[in-house]
Coordinates of C-alpha atoms and ligand atoms in Angstrom, one line a residue:
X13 CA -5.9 5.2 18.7
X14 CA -2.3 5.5 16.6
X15 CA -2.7 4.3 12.8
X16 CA 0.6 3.7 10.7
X17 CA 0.8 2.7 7.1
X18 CA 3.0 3.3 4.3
X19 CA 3.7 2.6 0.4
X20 CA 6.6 2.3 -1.4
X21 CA 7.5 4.8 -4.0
X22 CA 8.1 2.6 -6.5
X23 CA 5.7 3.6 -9.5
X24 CA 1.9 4.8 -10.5
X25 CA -0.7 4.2 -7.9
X26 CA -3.0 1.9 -9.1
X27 CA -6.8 1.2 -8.0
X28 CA -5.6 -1.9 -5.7
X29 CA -3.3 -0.1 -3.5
X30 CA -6.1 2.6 -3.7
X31 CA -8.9 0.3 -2.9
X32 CA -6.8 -1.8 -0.5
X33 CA -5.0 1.0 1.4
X34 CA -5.7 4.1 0.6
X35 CA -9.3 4.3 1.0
X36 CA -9.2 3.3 4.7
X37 CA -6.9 6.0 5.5
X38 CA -8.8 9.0 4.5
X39 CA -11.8 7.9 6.6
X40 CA -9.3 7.0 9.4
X41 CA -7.8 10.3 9.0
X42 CA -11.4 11.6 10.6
X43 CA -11.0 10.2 13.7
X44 CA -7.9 8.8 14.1
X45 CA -4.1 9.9 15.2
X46 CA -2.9 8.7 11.9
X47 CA 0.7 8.7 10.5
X48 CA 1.5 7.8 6.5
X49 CA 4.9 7.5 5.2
X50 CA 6.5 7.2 2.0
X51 CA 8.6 4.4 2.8
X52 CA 11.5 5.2 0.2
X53 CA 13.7 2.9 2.3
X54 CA 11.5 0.1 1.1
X55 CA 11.9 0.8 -2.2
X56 CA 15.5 0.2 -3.0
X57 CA 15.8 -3.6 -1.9
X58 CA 14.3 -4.1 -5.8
X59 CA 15.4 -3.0 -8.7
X60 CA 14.9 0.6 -9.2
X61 CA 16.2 3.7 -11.1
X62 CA 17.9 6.1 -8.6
X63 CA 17.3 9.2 -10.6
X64 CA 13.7 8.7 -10.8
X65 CA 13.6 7.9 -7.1
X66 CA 12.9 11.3 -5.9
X67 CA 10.8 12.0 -9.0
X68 CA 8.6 9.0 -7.5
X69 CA 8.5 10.5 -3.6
X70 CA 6.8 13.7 -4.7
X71 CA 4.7 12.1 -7.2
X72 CA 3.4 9.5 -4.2
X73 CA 3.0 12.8 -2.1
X74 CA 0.7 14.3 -4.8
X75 CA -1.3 11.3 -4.9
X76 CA -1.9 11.2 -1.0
X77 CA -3.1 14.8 -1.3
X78 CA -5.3 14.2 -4.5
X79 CA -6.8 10.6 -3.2
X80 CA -7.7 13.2 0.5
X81 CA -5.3 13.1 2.8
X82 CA -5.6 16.0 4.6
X83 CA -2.0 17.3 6.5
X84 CA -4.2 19.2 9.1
X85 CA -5.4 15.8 10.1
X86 CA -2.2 13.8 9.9
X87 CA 0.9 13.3 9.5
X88 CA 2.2 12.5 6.1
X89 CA 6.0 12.1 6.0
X90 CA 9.4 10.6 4.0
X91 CA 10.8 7.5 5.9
X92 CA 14.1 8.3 4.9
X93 CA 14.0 11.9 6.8
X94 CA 13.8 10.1 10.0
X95 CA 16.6 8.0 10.8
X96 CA 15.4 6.0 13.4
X97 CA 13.6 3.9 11.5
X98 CA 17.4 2.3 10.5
X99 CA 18.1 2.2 13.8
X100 CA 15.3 0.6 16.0
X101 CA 15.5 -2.2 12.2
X102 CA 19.2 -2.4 13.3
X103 CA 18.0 -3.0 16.9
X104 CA 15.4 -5.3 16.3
X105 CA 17.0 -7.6 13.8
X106 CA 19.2 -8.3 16.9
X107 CA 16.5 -10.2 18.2
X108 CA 14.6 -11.5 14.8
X109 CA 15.3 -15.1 14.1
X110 CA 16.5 -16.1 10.3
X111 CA 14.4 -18.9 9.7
X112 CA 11.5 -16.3 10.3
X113 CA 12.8 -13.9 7.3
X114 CA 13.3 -16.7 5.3
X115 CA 9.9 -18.0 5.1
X116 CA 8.0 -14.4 4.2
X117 CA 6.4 -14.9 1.1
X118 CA 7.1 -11.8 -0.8
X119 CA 10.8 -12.5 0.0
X120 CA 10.6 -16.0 -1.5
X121 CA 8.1 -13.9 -4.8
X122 CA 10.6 -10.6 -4.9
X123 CA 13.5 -12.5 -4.8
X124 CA 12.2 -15.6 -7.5
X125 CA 11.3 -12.5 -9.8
X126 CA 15.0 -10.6 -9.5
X127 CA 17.2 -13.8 -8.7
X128 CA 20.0 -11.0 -9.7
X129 CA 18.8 -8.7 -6.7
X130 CA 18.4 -10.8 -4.0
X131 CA 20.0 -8.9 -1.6
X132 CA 20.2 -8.4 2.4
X133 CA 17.9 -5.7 2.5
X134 CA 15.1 -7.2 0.7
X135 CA 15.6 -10.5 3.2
X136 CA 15.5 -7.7 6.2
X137 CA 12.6 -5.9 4.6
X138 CA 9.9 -7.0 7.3
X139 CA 12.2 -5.7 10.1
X140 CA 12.6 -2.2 9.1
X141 CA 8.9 -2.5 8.4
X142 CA 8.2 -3.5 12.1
X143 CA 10.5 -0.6 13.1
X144 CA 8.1 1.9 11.4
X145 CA 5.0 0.8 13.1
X146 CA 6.4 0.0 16.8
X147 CA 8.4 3.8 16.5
X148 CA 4.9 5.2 16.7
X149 CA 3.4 2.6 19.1
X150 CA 0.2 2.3 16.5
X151 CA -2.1 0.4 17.1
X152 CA -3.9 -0.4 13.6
X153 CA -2.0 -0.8 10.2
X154 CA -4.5 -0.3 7.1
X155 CA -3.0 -2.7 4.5
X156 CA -4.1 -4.9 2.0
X157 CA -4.0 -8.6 2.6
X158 CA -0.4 -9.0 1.1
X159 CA 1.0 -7.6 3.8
X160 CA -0.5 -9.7 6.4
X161 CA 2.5 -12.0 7.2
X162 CA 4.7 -8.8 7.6
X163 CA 2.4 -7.3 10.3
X164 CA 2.2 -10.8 12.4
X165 CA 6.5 -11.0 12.1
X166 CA 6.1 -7.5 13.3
X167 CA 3.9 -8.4 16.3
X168 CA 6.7 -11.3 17.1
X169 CA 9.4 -9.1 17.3
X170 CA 7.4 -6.5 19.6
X171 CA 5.8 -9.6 21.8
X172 CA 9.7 -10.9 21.8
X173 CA 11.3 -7.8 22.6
X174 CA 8.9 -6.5 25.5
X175 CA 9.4 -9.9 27.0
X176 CA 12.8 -9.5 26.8
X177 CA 13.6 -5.8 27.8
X178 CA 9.9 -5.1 30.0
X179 CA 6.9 -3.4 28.0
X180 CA 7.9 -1.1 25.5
X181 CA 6.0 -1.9 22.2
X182 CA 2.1 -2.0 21.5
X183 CA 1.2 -5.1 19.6
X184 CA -0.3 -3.6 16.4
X185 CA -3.2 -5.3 14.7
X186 CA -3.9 -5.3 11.4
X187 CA -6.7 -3.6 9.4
X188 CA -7.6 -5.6 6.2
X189 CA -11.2 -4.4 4.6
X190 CA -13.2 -7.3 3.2
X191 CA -13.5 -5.9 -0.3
X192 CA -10.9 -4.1 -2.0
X193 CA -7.9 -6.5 0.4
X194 CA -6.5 -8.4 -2.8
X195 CA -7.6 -6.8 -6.4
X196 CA -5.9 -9.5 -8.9
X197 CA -4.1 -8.2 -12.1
X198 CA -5.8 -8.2 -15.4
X199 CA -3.8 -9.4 -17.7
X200 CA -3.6 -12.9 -14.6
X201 CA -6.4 -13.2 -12.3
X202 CA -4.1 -15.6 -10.4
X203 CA -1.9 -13.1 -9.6
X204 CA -2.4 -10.0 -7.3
X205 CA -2.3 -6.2 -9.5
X206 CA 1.1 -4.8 -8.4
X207 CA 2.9 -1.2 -10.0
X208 CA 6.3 -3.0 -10.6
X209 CA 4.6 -6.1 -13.0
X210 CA 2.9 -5.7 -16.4
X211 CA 1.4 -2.2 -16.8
X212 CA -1.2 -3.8 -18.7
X213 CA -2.7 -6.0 -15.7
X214 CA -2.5 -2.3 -13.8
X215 CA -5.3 0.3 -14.0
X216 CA -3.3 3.3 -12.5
X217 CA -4.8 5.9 -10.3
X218 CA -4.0 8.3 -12.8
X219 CA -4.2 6.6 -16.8
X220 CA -5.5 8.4 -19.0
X221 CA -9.4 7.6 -20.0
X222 CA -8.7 5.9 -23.3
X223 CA -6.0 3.7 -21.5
X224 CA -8.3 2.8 -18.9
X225 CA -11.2 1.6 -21.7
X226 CA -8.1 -0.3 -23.5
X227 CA -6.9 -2.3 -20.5
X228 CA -10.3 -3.2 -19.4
X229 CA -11.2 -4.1 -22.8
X230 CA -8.4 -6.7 -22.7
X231 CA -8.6 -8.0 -19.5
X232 CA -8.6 -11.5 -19.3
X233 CA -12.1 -12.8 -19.1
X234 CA -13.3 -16.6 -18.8
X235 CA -15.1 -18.7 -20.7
X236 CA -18.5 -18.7 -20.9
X237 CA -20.2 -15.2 -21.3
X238 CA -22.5 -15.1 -18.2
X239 CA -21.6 -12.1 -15.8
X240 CA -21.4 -14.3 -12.7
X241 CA -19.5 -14.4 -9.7
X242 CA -17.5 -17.6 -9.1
X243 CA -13.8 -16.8 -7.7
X244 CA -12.9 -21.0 -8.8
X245 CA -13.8 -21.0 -12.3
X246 CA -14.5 -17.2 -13.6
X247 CA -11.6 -15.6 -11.5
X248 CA -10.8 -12.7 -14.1
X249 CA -14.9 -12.0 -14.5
X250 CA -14.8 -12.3 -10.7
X251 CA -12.2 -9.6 -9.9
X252 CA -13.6 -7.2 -12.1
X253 CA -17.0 -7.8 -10.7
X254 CA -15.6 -7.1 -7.6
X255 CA -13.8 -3.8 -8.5
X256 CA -17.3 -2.7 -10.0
X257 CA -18.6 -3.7 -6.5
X258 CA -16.9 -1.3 -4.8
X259 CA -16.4 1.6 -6.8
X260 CA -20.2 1.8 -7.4
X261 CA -21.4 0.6 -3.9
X262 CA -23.8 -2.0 -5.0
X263 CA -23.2 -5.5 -4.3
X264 CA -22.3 -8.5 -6.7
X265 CA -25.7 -9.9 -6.5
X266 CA -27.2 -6.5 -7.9
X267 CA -24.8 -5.8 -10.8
X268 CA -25.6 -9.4 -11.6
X269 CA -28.6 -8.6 -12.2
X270 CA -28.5 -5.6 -14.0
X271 CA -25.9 -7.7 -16.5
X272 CA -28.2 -10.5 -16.7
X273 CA -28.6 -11.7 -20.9
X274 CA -25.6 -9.2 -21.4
X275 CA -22.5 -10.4 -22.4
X276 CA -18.8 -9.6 -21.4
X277 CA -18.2 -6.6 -23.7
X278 CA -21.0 -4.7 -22.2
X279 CA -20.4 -5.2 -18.9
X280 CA -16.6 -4.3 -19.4
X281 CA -17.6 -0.7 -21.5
X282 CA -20.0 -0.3 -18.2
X283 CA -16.9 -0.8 -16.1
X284 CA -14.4 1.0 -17.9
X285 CA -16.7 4.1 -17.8
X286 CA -17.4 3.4 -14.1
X287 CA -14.1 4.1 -13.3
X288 CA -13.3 7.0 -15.4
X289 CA -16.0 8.9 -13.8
X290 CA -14.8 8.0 -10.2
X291 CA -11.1 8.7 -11.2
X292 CA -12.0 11.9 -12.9
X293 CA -11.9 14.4 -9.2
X294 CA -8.6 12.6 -8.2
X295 CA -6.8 13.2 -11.5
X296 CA -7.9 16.7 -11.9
X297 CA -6.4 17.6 -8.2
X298 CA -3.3 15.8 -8.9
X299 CA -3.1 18.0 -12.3
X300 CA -3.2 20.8 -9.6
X301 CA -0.7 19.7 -6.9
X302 CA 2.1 19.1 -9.6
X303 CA 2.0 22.8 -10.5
X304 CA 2.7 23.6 -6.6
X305 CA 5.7 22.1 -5.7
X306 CA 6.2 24.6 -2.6
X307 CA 3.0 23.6 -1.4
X308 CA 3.9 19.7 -1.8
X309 CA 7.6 20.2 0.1
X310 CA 6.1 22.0 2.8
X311 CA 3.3 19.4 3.8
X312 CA 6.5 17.0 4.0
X313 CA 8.3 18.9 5.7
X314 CA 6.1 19.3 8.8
X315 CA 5.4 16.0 8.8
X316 CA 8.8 15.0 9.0
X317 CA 9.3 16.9 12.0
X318 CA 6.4 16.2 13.3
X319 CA 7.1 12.4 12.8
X320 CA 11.4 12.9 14.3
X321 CA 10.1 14.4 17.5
X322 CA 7.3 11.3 18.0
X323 CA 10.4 8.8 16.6
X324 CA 13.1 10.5 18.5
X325 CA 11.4 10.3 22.0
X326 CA 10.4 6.8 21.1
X327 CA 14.0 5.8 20.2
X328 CA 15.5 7.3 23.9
X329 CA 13.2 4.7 25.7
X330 CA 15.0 1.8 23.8
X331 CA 18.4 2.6 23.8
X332 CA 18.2 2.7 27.7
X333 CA 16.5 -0.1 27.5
X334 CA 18.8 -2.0 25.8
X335 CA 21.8 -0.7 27.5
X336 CA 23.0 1.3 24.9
Ligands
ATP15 P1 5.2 -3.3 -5.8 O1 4.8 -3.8 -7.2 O2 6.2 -2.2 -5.8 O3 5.5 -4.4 -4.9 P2 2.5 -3.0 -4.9 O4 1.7 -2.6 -6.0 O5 2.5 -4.4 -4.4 O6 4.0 -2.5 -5.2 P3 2.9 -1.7 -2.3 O7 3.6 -0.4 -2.2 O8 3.7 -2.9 -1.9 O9 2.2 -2.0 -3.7 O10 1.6 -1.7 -1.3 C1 1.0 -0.5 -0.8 C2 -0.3 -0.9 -0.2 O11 -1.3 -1.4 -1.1 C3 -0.2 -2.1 0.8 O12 -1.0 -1.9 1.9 C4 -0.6 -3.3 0.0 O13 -1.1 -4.3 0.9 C5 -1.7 -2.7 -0.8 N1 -1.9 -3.4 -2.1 C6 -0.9 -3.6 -3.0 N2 -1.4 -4.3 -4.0 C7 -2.7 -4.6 -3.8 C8 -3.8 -5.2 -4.5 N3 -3.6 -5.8 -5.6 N4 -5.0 -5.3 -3.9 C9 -5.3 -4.7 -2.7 N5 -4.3 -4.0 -2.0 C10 -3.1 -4.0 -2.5
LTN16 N1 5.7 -3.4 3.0 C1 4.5 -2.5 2.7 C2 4.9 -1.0 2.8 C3 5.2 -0.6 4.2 C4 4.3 -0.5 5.3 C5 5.1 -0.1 6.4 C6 2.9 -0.7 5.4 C7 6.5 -0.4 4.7 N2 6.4 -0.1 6.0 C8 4.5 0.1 7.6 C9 2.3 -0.5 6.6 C10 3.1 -0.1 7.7 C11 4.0 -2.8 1.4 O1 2.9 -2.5 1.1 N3 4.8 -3.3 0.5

């Protein structure tokens, strides 16, 4: 079975992209034909800092390798250094309706948030994402439940296209894990934890210990003090019980009990501590990778090749296809 997935290099990691992506992909990686990108192309359609854009590609390389990626399992590559992914997007958006960009939700969020940047590319953004997973012909897509509505716009265009031009795409299905799909900022348990919003909602893959006790410390709590579960009326107690969940592997109903008579600040200083212990391995092999930049370049650099010969082949088929 083909897995694709990809993140945008467009800041720290943080433990919701960690728990809602990444996770999944280094058990896939076991028994799976797995492909991950660094989807730079996805990262310019918001605002962004283009001398810091590179800086941000190796640093989401280092992070794949310290969360355990391992390149003699899979592919890991730079969406930019393979250039059909413009193309087939260029191809497909030939046959991908308007009305159906318009109505994506994180075009209607992304472009509310930068009314100064809404531009093309961020209205074509689910088309270039389709071409990424039909080049491969995967058949799963690990993402978090954000991404949903992209991967069914990217089953319309395949289902449209092979009725069109005869069978040429697999139809990829999603894979969204039940825990760990949506972790919700900090500061705003209404809204989901993302790198480009507040830093302080964001508990980065990477903060330092004392950061991680501060922003847990002040995340937003409800009232009451009980240490309950109840995703309508305790939303910010719920989401944090739900990230203890899952980085200690014991369900709500136990850490309930265990807080039970407690109040908020002890259960947050458990937390806090929780996830400094669990970060601790990833942050010291990032520490590592950084000093071996030869090392990083060369894992991307096989993967790119690896990923232009699949893309490449992929990309003849089309063309005919489409009589071009
Ligand atoms: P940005 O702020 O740049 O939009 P982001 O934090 O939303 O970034 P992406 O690069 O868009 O992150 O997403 C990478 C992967 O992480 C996707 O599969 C996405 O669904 C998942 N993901 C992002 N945010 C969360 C979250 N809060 N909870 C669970 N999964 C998430
Ligand atoms: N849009 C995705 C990132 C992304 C992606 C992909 C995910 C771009 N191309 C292909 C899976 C498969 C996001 O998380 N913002």
């Amino acid at each position: 079975m083909r897995v694709f997935s990809g993140i945008r290099p467009t800041g720290q990691i943080h433990i919701g992209n960690y728990l809602g992506a990444i996770t999944q992909w280094i058990s896939l990686q076991e028994k799976e034909d797995c492909i991950f990108s660094i989807v730079d192309w996805h990262a310019i359609v918001t605002p962004y800092d283009e001398k810091k854009l590179q800086e941000n590609i190796f640093d989401l390389a280092t992070t794949y390798l310290a969360c355990g990626l391992n390149p003699e399992k899979c592919i890991l590559f730079v969406q930019s250094q393979v250039k059909e992914h413009v193309e087939l997007a260029w191809l497909l958006g030939s046959i991908t309706p308007l009305g159906e960009l318009k109505r994506m939700t994180q075009f209607k969020d992304k472009s509310e948030k930068h009314p100064e940047y809404v531009n093309t590319g961020l209205l074509n953004y689910p088309i270039l994402m389709a071409a990424d997973i039909l080049l491969y012909d995967a058949n799963q897509v690990p993402i978090g439940q954000d991404q949903k509505q992209h991967l069914e716009i990217t089953r319309n265009i395949a289902e449209r296209f092979n009725k069109k031009y005869g069978k040429t795409f697999v139809i990829p299905e999603p894979m969204i894990m039940k825990e760990g799909a949506k972790i919700m900022s900090l500061q705003n348990p209404e809204k989901k934890m993302s790198k480009t919003d507040d830093t302080k909602g964001c508990i980065g893959l990477f903060d330092k210990p004392e950061e991680i006790k501060e922003k847990i410390m002040a995340a937003t709590t409800d009232s009451g003090k009980e240490i309950k579960y109840d995703v309508i009326n305790k939303k910010g107690i719920s989401n944090l019980l739900n990230i203890y969940s899952i980085f200690s592997h014991k369900t709500i109903k136990e850490i309930e009990k265990e807080f039970e008579g407690k109040g908020y600040g002890d259960f947050k200083k458990a937390l806090a501590e929780l996830l400094i212990e669990k970060l601790k391995d990833i942050r010291k092999k990032k520490s590592e990778l950084i000093k071996n930049k030869e090392y990083v370049y060369s894992v991307l650099e096989k993967g790119n090749k690896g990923a232009r010969k699949i893309a490449s082949a992929k990309m003849e088929k089309v063309k005919k296809l489409m009589g071009l």
